[in-house]
C-alpha positions as CSV (number, residue, x, y, z in Angstrom):
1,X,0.0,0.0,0.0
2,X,1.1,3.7,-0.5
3,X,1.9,5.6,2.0
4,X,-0.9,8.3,3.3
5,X,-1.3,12.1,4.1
6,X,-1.8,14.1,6.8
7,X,-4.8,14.7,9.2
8,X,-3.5,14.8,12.3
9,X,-6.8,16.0,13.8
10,X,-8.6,18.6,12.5
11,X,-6.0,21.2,13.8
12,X,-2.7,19.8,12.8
13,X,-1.2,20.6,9.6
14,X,-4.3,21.2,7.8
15,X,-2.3,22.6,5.1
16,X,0.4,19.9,4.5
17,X,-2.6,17.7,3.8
18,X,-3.0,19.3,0.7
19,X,-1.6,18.0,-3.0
20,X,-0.4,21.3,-3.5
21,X,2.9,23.0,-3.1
22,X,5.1,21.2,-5.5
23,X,8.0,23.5,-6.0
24,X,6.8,25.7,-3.0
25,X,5.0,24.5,-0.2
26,X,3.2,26.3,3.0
27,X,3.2,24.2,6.0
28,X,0.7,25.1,8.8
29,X,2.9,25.2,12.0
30,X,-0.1,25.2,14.7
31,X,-3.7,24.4,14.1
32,X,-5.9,27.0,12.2
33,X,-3.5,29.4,13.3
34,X,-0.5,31.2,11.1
35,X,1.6,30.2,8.2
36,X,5.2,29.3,8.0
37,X,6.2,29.1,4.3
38,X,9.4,26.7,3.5
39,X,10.3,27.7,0.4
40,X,11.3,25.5,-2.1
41,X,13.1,26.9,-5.6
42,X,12.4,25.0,-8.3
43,X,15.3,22.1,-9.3
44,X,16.6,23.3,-12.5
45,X,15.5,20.6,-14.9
46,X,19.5,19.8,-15.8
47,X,20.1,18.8,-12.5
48,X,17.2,17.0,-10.8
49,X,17.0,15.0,-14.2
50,X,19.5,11.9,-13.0
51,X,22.7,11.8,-14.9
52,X,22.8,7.6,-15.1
53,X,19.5,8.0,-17.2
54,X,18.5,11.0,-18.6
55,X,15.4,11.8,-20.7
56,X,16.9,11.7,-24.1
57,X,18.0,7.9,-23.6
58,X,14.6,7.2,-21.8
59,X,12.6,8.2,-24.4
60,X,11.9,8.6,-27.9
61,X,8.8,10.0,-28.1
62,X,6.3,12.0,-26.3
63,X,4.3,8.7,-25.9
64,X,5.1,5.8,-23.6
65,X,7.2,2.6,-24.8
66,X,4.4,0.0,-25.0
67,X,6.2,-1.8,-21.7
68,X,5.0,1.4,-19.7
69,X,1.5,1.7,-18.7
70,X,2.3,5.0,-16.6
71,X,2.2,8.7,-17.6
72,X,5.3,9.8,-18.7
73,X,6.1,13.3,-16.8
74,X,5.4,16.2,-19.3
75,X,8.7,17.7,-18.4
76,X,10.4,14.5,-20.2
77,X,8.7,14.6,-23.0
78,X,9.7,15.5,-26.3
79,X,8.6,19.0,-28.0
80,X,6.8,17.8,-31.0
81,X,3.8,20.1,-31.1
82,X,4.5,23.4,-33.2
83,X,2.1,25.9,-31.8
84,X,2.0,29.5,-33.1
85,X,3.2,31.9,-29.8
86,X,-0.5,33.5,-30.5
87,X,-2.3,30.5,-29.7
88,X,-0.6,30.0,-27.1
89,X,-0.8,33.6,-25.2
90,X,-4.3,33.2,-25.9
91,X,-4.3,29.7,-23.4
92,X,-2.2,31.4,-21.0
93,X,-4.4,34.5,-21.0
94,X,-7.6,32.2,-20.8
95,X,-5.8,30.3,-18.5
96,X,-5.1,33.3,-15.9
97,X,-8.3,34.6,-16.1
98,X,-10.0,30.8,-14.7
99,X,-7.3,31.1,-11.9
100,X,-8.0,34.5,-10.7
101,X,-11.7,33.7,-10.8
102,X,-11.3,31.4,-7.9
103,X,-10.0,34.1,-5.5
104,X,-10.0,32.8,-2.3
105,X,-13.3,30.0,-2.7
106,X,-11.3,26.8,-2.5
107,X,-9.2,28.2,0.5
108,X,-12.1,29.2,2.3
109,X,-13.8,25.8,1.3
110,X,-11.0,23.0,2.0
111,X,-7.7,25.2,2.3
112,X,-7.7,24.3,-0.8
113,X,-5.5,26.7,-3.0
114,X,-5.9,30.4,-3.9
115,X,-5.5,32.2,-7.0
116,X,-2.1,33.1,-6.2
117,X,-1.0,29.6,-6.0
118,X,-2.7,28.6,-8.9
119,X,-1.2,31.5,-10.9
120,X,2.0,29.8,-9.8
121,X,1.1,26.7,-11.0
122,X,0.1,28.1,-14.2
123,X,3.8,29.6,-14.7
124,X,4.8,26.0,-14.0
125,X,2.7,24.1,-16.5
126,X,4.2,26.6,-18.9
127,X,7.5,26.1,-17.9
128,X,6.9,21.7,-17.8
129,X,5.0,22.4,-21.1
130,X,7.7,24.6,-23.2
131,X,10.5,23.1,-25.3
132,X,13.7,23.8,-22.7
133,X,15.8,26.4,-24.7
134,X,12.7,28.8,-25.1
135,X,11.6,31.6,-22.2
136,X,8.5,31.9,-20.8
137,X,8.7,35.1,-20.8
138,X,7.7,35.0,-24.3
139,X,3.7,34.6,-23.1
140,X,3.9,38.3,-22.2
141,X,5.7,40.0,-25.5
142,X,3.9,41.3,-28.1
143,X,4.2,42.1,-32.4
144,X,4.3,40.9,-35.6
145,X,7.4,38.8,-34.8
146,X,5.6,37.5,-31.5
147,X,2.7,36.5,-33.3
148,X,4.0,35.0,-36.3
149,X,6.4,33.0,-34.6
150,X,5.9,29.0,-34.1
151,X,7.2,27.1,-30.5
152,X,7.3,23.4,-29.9
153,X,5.1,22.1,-27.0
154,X,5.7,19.0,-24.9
155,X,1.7,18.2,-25.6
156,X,-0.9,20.0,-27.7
157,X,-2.7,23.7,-26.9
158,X,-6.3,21.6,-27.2
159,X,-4.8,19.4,-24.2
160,X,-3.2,22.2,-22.3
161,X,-7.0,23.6,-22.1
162,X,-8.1,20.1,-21.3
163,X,-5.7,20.4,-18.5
164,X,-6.3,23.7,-16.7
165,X,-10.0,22.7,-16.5
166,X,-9.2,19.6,-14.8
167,X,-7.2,21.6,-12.6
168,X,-10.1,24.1,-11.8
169,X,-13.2,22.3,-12.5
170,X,-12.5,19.0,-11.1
171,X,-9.6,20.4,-8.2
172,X,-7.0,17.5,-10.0
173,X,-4.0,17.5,-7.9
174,X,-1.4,19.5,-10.4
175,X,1.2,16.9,-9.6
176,X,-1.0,14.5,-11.8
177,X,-1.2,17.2,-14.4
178,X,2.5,17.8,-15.4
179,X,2.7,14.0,-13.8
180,X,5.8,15.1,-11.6
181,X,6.5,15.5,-7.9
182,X,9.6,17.9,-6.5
183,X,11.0,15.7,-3.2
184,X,14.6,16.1,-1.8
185,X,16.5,16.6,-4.4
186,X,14.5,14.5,-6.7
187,X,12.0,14.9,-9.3
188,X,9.5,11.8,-8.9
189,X,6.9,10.8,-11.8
190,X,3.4,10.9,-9.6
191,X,0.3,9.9,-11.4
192,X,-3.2,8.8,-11.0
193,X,-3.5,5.5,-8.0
194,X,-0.3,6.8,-6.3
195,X,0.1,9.0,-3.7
196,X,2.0,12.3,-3.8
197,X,4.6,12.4,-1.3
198,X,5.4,14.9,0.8
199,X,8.1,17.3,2.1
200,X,7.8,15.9,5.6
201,X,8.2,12.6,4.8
202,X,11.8,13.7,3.6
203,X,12.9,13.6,7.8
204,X,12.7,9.6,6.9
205,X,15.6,10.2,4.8
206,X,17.3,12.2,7.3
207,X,16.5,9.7,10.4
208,X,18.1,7.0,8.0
209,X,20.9,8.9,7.8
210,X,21.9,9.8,10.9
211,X,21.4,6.1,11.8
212,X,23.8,4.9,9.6
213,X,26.3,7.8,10.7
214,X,26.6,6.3,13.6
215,X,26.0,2.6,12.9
216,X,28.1,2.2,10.0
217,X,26.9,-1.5,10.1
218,X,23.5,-0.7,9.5
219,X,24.7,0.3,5.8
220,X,24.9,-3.3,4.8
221,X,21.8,-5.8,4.2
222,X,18.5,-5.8,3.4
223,X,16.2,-2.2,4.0
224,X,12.9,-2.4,3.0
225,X,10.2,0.4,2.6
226,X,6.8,-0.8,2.9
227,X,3.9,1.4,1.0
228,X,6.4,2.3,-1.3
229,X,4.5,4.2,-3.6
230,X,6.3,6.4,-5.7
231,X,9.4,5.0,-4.6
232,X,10.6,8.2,-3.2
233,X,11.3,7.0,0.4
234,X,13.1,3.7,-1.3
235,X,15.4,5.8,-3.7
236,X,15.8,7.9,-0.9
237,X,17.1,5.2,1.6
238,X,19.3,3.8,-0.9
239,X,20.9,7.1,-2.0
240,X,21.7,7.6,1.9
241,X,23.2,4.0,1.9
242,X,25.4,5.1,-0.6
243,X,25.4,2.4,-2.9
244,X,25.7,-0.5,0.2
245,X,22.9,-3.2,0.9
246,X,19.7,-4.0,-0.8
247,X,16.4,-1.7,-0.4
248,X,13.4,-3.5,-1.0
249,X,10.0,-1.8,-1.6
250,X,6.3,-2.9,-2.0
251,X,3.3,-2.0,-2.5
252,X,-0.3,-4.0,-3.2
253,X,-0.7,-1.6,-5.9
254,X,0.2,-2.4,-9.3
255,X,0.6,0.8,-10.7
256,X,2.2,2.2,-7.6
257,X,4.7,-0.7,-8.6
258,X,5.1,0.0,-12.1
259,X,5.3,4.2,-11.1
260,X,8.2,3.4,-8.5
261,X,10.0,0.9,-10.5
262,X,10.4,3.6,-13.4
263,X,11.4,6.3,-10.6
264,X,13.8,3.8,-9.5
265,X,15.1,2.9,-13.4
266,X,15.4,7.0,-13.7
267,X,17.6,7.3,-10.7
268,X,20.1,4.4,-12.3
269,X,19.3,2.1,-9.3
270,X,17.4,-1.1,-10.4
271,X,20.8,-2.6,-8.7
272,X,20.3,-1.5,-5.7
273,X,16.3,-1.2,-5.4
274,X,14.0,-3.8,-6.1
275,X,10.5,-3.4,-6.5
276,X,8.4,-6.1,-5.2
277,X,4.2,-6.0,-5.5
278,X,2.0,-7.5,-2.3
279,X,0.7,-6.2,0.6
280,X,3.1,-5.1,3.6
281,X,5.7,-7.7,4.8
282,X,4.0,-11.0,2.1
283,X,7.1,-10.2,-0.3
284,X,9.3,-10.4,2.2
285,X,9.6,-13.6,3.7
286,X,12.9,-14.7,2.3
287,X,14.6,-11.7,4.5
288,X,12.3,-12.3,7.6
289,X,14.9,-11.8,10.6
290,X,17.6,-10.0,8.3
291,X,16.5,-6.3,7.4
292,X,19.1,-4.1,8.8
293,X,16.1,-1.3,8.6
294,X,12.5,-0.8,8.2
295,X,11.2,2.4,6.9
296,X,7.2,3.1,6.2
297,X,4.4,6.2,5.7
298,X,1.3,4.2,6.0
299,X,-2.3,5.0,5.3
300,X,-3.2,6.3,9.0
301,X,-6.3,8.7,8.4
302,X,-9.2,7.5,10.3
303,X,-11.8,6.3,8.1
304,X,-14.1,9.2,9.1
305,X,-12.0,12.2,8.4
306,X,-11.8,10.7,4.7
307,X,-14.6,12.5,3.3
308,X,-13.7,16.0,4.9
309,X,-10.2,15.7,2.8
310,X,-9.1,18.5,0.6
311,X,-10.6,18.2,-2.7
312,X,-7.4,17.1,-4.6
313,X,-6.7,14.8,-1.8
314,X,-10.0,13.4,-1.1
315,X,-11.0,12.9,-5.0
316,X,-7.9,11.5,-6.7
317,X,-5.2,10.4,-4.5
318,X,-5.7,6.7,-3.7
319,X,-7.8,5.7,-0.8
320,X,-5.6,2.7,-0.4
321,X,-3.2,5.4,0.3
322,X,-4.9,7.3,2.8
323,X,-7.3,5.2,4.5
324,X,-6.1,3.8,7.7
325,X,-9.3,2.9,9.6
326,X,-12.0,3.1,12.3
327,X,-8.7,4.9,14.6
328,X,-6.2,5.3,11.2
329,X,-4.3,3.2,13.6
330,X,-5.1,-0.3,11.8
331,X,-1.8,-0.4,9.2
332,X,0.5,1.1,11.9
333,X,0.4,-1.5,14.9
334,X,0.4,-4.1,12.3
335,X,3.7,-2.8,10.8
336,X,5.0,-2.6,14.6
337,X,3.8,-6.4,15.3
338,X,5.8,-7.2,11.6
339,X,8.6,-5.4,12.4
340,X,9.2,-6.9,15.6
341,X,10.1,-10.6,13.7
342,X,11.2,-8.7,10.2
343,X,14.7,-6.6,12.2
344,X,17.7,-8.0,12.9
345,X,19.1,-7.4,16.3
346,X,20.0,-3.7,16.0
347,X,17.4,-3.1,13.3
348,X,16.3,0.3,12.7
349,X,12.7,1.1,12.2
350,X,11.1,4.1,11.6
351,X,7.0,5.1,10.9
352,X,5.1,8.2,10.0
353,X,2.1,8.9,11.7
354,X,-0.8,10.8,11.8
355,X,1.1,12.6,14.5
356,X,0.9,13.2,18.6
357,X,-2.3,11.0,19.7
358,X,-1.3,8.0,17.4
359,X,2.6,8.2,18.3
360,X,1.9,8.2,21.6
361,X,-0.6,5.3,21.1
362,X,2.3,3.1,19.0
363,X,4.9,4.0,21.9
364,X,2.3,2.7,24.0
365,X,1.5,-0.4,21.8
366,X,5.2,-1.3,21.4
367,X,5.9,-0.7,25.2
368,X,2.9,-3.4,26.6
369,X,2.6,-5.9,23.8
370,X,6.6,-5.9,22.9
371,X,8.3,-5.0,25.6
372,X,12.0,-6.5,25.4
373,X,11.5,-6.2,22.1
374,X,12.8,-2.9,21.2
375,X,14.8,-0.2,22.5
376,X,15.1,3.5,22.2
377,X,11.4,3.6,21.3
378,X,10.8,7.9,20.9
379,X,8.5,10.2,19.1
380,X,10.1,12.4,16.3
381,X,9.1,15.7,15.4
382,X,8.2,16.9,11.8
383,X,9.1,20.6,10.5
384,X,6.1,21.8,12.1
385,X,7.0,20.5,15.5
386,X,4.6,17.7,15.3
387,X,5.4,14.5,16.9
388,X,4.9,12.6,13.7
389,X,7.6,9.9,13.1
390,X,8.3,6.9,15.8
391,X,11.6,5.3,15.8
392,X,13.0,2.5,17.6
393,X,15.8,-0.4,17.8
394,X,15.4,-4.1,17.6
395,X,16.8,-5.4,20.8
């Protein structure tokens, strides 16, 4: 299963529950209650595109080999669409106009996003959507020469239309639009059935690393990431592991599987990652008493707070991903019982949660079920100051 997003109650980081934020995100530090804005400038394309593989070898085409039934991220596609610079002010001036007209209504609604976020998302499609060696700044110039002249777009003006009303009309996550999630310093496809991670999630990486800092023995062996997803938790352990020991990743989702096993290809890593498709620890009972590390963001949002979701989340990202029961506490004590016979003595383990109330529960859990079982069991807080992560040793 994928991992899940963020309501910690209806007062913790409303606004990191959201889809939006790709290249900029606002994180809601306490409740309803002011904003703290972690900015986030966006990866120039020639260096979050992964030297081992880059786009050109990748693909041929702006369509997907017939071996890949995933979207292929508009920003790797190839510019084959000649569209007069007229035709395509015209979009972008259509396009502004639909985005101002939502003023402050989804905010107000869902904390859903404002125009001004939306007018940034806008620059961003343009930018995905644009052969790489023209400027954008182009949109705003003016003349003969301006509207004679012919660009290359990465997919038609009828579908760049198509898109912007999916992104107003129907509130579709833009990740899933230009099919592409900024995280660390990767760029991760994201489409349709998998969930978009995160920045929060990143502090997995970090916890991994300062582990292994310390524990240089930890490096070697089998990691796994459970609800893999995208991948992006995987790639991310492995890159920490520097190329040492195996990270294995699953998911019960076949296109989450497909989705991270093409993130993983992209990052030149199918060596070092493998991709694995059934539902928590089933693929993993040839390395049951060897993983060096276990690493997971599982669906934890009671089933009750689903509906009351963010339109982008609540509509398109995968309920599989998100739904984690009557309490949201139904994956994450049966990851604690798994974990408990999956480590090796010394095993790492480390679980996002819904944050405070349900860490506290699973330090609870692991304390009177598994006592003597683990060891430095604690609570870890996100950027926010949220007790969202539990980590713990396997004695």
């Amino acid at each position: 299963m994928t991992a899940s997003y963020r309501l910690s109650s209806l007062c913790i980081t409303t606004s990191i529950f959201s889809s939006h934020g790709t290249r900029q995100m606002k994180v809601r530090l306490t409740g309803f209650g002011g904003l703290s804005t972690f900015i986030r400038p966006p990866l120039h394309r020639l260096k979050s595109t992964p030297c081992a593989l880059s786009s050109s070898v990748l693909f041929s085409s702006s369509s997907p080999p017939a071996s890949q039934s995933h979207q292929v991220p508009l920003f790797l596609r190839v510019p084959k669409y000649a569209t007069p610079v007229s035709d395509l002010q015209k979009w972008y001036s259509w396009a502004s106009d639909l985005a101002a007209s939502v003023g402050s209504t989804f905010l107000v609604s869902d904390n859903g996003p404002d125009s001004s976020l939306l007018c940034r998302e806008l620059r961003w499609l343009l930018e995905d959507a644009l052969q790489e060696d023209i400027d954008p700044s182009l949109i705003h110039q003016v003349g003969v020469n301006s509207a004679q002249r012919e660009v290359n777009l990465k997919t038609g003006i009828e579908d760049l239309y198509k898109l912007w009303i999916q992104r107003i009309e129907e509130r579709r996550p833009f990740q899933y639009i230009v099919g592409c999630e900024h995280w660390r310093d990767l760029v991760l496809c994201v489409q349709e059935g998998v969930l978009i991670p995160r920045p929060e999630t990143e502090i997995i990486i970090d916890l991994v690393a300062d582990v292994i800092s310390s524990n240089r023995v930890l490096k070697e062996g089998f990691w796994a990431d459970l609800g893999t997803g995208s991948g992006a938790i995987a790639i991310g352990t492995a890159r920490a592991l520097g190329g040492c020991g195996t990270v294995i990743a699953t998911d019960l989702s076949p296109v989450a599987v497909k989705v991270a096993s093409f993130n993983v290809q992209r990052y030149g890593l199918q060596g070092v990652v493998e991709v694995r498709e059934g539902s928590w620890f089933e693929p993993l009972k040839d390395v049951q008493g060897k993983l060096a590390g276990l690493v997971s963001n599982p669906p934890y949002i009671p089933s009750e707070n689903i509906p009351g979701l963010q339109a982008e989340v609540g509509r398109h990202e995968p309920k599989l991903a998100l739904d984690g029961g009557v309490d949201g506490m139904d994956h994450l004590l049966h990851l604690c019982q798994g974990a408990a016979s999956m480590l090796r003595t010394g095993g790492f383990f480390a679980l996002e949660t819904n944050g405070e109330k349900q860490s506290k529960l699973i330090l609870d859990y692991m304390e009177k079920e598994h006592r003597g079982t683990f060891y430095n069991a604690k609570a870890v807080p996100d950027f926010a100051g949220v007790l969202r992560f539990v980590t713990a040793f396997r004695v």
